[in-house]
Coordinates of C-alpha atoms and ligand atoms in Angstrom, one line a residue:
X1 CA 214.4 223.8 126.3
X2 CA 213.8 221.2 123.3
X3 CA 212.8 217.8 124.0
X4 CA 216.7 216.0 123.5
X5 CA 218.0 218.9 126.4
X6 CA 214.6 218.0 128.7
X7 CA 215.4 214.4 128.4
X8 CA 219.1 214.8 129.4
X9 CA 218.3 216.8 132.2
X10 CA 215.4 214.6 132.9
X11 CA 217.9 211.4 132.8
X12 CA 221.0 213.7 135.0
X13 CA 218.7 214.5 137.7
X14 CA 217.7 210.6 137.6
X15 CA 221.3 209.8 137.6
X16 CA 221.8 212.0 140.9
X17 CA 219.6 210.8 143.1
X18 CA 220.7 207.3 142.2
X19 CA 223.8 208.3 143.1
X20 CA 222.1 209.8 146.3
X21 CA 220.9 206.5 147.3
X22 CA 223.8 204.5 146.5
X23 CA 225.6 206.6 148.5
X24 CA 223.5 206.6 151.5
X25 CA 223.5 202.9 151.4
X26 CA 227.2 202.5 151.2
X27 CA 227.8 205.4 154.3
X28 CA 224.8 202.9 155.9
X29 CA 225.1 199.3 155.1
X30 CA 221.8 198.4 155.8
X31 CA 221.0 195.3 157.5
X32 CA 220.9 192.4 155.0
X33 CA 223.5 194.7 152.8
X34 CA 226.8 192.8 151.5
X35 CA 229.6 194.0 153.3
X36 CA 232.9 195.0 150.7
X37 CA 235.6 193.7 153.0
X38 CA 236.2 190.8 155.0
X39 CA 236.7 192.7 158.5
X40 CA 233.2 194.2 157.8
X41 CA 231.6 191.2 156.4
X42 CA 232.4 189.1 159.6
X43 CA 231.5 191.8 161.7
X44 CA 228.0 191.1 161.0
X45 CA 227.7 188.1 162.9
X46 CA 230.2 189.6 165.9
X47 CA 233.0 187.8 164.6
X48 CA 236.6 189.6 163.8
X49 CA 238.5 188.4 160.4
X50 CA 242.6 189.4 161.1
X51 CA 245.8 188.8 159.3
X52 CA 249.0 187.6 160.7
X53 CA 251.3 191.1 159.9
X54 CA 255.1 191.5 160.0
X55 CA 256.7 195.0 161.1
X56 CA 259.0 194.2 158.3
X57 CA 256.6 195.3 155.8
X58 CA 254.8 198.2 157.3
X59 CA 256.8 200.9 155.4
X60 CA 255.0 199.3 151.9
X61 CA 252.0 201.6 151.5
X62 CA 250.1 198.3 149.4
X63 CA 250.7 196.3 152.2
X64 CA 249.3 198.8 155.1
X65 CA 246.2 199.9 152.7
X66 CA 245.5 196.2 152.1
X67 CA 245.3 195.1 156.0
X68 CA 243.8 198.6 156.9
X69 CA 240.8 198.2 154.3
X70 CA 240.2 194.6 154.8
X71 CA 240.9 193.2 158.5
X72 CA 239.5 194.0 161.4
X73 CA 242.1 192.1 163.4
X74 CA 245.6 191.1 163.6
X75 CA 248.4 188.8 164.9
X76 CA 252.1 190.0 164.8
X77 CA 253.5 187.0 162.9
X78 CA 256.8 187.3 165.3
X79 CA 257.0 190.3 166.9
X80 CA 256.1 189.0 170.4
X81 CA 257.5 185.7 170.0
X82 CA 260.4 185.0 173.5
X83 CA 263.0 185.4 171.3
X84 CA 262.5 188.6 170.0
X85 CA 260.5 190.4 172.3
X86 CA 263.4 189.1 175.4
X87 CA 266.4 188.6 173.8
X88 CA 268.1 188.9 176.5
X89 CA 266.8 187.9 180.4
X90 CA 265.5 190.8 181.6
X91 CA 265.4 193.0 178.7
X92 CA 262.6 193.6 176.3
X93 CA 262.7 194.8 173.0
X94 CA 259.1 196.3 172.3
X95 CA 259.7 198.4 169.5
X96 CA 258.6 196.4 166.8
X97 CA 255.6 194.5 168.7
X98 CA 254.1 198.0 169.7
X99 CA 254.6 199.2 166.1
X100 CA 251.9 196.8 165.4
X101 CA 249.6 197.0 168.2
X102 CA 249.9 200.4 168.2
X103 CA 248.7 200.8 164.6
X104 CA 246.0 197.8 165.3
X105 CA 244.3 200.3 167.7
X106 CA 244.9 203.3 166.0
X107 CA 242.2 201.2 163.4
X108 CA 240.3 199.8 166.5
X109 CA 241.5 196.5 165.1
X110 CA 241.5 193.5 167.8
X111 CA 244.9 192.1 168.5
X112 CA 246.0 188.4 169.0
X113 CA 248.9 188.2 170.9
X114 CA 251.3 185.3 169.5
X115 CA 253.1 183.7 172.1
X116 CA 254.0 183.4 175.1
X117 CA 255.7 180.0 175.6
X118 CA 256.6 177.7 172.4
X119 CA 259.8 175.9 172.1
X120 CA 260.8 177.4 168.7
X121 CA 262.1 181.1 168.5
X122 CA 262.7 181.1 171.9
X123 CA 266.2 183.5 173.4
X124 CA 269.6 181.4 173.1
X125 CA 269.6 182.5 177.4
X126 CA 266.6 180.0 178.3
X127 CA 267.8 176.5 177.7
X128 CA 268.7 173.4 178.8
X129 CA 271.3 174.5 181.4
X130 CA 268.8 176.6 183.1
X131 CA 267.7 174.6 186.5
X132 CA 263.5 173.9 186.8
X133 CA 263.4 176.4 189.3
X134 CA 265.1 179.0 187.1
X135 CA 263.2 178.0 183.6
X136 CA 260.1 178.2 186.0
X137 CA 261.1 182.1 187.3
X138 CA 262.3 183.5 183.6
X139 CA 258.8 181.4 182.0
X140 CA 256.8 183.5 184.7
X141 CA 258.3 186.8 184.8
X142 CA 258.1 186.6 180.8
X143 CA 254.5 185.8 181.3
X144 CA 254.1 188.9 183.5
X145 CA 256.6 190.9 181.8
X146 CA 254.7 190.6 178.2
X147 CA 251.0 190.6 179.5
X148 CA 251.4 193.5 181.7
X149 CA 252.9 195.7 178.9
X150 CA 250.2 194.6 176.7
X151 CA 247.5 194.6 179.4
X152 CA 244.1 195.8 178.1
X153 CA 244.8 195.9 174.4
X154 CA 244.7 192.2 173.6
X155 CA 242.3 190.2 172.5
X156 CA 243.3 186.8 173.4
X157 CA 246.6 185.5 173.9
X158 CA 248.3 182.0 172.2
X159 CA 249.6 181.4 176.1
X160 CA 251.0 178.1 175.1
X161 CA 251.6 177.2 171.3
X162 CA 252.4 173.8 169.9
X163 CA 253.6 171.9 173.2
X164 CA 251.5 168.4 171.5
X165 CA 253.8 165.5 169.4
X166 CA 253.0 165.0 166.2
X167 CA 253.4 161.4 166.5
X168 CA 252.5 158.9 169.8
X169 CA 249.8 157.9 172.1
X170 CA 247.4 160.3 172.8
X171 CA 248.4 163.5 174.9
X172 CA 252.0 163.0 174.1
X173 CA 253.7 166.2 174.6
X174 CA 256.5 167.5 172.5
X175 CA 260.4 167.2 173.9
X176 CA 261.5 170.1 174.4
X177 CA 263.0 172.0 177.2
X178 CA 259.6 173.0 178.9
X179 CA 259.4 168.7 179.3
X180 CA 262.5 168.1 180.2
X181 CA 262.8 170.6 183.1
X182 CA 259.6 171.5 184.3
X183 CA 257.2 168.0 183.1
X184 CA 254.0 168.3 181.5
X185 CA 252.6 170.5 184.1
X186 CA 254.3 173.4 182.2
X187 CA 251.1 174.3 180.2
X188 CA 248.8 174.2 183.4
X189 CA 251.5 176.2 185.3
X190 CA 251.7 178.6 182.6
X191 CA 248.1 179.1 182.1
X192 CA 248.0 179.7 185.7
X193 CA 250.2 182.5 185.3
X194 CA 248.6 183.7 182.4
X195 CA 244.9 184.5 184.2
X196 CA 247.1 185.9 187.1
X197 CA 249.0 188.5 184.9
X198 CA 245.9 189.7 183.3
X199 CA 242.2 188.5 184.1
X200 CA 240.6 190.3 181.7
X201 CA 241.7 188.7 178.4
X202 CA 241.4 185.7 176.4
X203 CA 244.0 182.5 176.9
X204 CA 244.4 180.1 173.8
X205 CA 246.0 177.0 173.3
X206 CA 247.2 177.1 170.0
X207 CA 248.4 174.0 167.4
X208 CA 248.6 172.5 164.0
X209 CA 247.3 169.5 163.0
X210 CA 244.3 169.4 165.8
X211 CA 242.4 170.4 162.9
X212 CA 240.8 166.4 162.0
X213 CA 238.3 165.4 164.5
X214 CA 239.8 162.2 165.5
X215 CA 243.3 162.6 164.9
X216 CA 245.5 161.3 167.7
X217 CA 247.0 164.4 168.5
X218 CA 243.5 166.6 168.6
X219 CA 242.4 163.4 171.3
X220 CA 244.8 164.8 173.2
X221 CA 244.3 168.7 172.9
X222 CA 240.4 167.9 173.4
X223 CA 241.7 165.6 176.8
X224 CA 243.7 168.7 178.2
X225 CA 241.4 171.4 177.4
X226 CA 238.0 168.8 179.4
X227 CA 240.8 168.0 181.9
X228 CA 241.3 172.0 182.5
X229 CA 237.6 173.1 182.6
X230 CA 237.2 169.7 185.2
X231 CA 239.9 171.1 187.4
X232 CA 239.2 175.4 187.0
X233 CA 242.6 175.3 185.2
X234 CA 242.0 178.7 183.2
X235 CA 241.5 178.4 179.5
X236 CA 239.1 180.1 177.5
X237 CA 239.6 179.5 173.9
X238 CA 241.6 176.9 171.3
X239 CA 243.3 178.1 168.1
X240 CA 243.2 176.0 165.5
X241 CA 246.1 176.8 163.3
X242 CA 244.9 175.6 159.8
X243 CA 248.1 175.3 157.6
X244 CA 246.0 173.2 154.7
X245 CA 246.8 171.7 151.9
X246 CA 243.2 170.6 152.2
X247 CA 240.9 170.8 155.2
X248 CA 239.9 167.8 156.9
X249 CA 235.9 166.9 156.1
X250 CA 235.0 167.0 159.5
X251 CA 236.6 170.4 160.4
X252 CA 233.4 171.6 161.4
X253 CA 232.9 169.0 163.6
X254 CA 236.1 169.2 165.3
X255 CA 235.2 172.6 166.2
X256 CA 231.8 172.0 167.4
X257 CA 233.5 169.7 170.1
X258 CA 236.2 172.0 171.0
X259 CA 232.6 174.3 171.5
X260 CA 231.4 172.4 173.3
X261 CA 233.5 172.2 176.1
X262 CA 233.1 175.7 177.0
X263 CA 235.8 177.5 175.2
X264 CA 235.9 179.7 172.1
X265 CA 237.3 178.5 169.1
X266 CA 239.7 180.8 166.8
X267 CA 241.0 179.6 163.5
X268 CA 244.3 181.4 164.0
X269 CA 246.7 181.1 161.1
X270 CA 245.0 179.8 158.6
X271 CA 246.5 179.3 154.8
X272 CA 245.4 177.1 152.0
X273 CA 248.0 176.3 149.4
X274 CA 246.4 176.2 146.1
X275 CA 244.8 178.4 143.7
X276 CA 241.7 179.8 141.6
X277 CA 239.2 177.4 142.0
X278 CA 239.8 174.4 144.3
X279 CA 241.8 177.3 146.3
X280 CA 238.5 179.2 146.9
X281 CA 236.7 176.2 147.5
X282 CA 238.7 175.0 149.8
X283 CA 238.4 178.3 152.1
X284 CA 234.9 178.5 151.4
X285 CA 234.5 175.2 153.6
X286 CA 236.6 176.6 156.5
X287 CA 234.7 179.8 156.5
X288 CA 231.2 178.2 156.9
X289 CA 232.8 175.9 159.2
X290 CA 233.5 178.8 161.7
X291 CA 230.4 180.5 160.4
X292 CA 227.8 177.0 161.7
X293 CA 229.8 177.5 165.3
X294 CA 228.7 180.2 167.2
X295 CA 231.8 179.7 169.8
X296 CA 233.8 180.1 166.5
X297 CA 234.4 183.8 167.1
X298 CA 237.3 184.6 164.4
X299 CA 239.5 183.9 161.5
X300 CA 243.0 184.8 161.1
X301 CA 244.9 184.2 158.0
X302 CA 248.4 183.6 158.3
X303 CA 249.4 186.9 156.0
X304 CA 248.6 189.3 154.0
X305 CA 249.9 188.6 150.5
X306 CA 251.3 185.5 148.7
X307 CA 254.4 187.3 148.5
X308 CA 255.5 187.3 152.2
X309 CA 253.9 184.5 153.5
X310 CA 255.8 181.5 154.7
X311 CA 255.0 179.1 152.1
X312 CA 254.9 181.8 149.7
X313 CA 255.6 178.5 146.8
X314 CA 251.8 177.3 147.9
X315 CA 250.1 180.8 147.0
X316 CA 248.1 179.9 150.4
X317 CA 246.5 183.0 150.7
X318 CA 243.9 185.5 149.8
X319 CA 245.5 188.6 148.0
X320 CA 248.2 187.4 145.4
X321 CA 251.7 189.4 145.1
X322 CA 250.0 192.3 143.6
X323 CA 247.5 192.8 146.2
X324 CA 245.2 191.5 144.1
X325 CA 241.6 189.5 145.6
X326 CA 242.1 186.1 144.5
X327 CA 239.4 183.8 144.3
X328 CA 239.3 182.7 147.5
X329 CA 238.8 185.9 148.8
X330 CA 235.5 186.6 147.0
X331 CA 234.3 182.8 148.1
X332 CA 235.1 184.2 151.4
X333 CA 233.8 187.3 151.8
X334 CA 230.3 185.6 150.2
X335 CA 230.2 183.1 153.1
X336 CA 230.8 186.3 155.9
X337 CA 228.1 187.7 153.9
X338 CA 225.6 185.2 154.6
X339 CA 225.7 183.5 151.1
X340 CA 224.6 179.8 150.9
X341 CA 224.0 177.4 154.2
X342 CA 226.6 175.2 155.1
X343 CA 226.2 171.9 153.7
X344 CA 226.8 168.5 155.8
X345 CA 230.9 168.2 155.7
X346 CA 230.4 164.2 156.5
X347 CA 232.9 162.2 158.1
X348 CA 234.1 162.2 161.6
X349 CA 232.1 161.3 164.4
X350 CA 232.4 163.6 167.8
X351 CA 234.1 161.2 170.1
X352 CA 233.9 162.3 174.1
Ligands
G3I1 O1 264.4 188.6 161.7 C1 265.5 187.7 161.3 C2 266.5 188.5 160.6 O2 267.1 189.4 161.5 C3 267.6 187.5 160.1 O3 268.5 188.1 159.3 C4 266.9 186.4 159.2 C5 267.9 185.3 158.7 O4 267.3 184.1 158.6 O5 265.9 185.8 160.0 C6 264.9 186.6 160.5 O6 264.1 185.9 161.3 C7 263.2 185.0 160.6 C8 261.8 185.4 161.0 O7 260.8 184.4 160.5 C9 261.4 186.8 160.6 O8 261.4 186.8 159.2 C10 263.5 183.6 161.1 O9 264.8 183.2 160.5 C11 262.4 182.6 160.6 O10 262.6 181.4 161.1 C12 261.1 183.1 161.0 O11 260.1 182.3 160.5 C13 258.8 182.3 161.2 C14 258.5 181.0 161.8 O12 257.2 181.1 162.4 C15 259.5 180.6 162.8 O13 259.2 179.3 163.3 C16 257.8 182.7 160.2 O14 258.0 184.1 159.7 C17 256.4 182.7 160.8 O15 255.4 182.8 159.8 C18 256.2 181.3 161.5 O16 255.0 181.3 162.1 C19 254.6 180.1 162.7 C20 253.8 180.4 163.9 O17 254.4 181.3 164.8 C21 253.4 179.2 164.7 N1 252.7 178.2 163.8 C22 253.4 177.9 162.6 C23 253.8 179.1 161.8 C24 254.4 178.8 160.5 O18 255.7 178.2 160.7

């Protein structure tokens, strides 16, 4: 064998068992290892990263490959919502819901179920005409209903999604016809409910703009969620929702005292609109926000791709319309990894 052909075959077998290794360590991830994908990055630290995913879109093969490789967890974005899940009293249209959850454990994904009472999308048959009595039997049974079919495959469930005013003193609760026939005591009652139908998983109170430490209407969510732990009202976790344009500075903060009540904290359909940069900056300080909170145990992001999302205009999210990571997703997937401490995010004191 000449020299050049010893070389070459000198420089092939030094090739392979680079290869060898590289391979083992990718089968392995070793600890301390970056992890490729969000799902597996946040499982590092026992946390789940999910996507909000619409059944609508599960026959587009980019879509499915893009949530299989990357989330560990997942929220059907309507699928279980009153309205279409009992359209009408009595009569449940599962199909779509399971063709989610059904695929989500096929992957061993976790599933948050999204929700269970919320003014909006509810059936035309529960309204106003209803009496208390009757509103209070169809919100119960669809309590039962719902968590029984889904019992022991969710995660945690949004029992009672945005019942808080935007506007008003503090623990002003939306109108709506949850008020006006059953009084505030509808988000206590349904909670109730909730840990009867199944004891076993988590219950959330879900909401937008309780993301700000000290805005009025997180006073009020903080008040409820103390005033439940005080009185053994069941609740075991608070979802912030986290439609940004930008997060507030003392996000972090806000969930360290939703923590430190007792509950878990889930950031549960969080978007950012925006792009390259500022975008990625902007979700890098969410991420390490969750990531300084142990009690933060997960991020959802409201979608999969720009495309489909809701405010599709704002390009809030991490893949763009092509699948493609944005930059976002790499500032994210760098803070699940461990990269760089989280630095003070000011602002905000932690009123009791
Ligand atoms: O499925 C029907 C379809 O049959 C019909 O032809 C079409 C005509 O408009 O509507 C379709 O339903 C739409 C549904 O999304 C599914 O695409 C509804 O009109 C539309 O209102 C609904 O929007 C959803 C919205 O909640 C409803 O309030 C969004 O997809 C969903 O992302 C959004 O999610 C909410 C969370 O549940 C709670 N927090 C805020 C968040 C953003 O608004």
């Amino acid at each position: 064998m000449s020299e050049k052909h010893k070389l070459a075959s000198g420089a092939r077998a030094l090739l392979a068992g680079a290869i060898g290794v590289l391979t083992a360590l990718a089968v392995t991830t070793p600890a301390g290892a970056a992890a490729g994908t969000l799902g597996a990055a946040a499982a590092q630290s026992g946390r789940y990263f999910g996507a909000a995913v619409a059944a609508g879109h599960l026959g587009e093969s980019a879509y499915v490959t893009t949530w299989d490789r990357e989330f560990n967890a997942v929220t059907p974005e309507n699928e279980m919502k009153w309205g279409p899940i009992e359209p009408s009293r009595g009569s449940f249209n599962w199909g779509p819901a399971d063709q989610i959850a059904n695929h989500a454990m096929s992957k061993g994904m976790k599933i948050r179920g999204h929700t269970l009472v919320w003014h909006s999308q509810l059936p035309g048959w529960v309204n106003g005409n209803m009496s208390a009595g009757d509103l209070r039997s169809a919100m119960i049974n669809h309590i039962n209903q719902v968590m029984g079919h889904y019992k022991g495959k969710i995660y945690a469930w949004d029992v009672v999604n945005e019942a808080f005013a935007d506007g008003g003193a503090v623990g002003t609760l939306r109108n709506s016809v949850f008020t006006q026939k059953l009084g505030n005591g509808f988000i206590e009652e349904a909670f109730r409910a909730a840990r009867a139908a199944d004891p076993n998983v988590k219950l959330c109170y879900n909401d937008y703009n309780i993301d700000d430490a000290n805005a009025s209407k997180t006073r009020g969510v903080y008040n409820m969620v103390r005033d439940f732990k005080a009185r053994g009202v069941p609740i075991d976790c608070v979802g912030l929702q986290s439609h940004f344009g930008n997060p507030p500075a003392n996000y972090r903060q806000n969930i360290a005292q939703f923590a430190a009540l007792g509950v878990d904290v889930q950031i549960t359909e969080l978007d950012i609109g925006g792009s390259g940069s500022a975008q990625a900056d902007a979700y890098r300080r969410v991420t390490q926000a969750c990531m300084a909170v142990s009690r933060c145990t997960g991020i959802t992001v409201w979608g999969v791709t720009d495309k489909y999302s809701w405010r599709s205009g704002d390009t809030p999210l991490l893949f763009d319309g092509n699948y493609n990571k944005k930059p976002a997703y790499n500032a994210v997937l760098n803070i699940l990894n461990g990269g760089s401490t989280p630095p003070p995010m000011g602002g905000g004191t932690i009123r009791s």
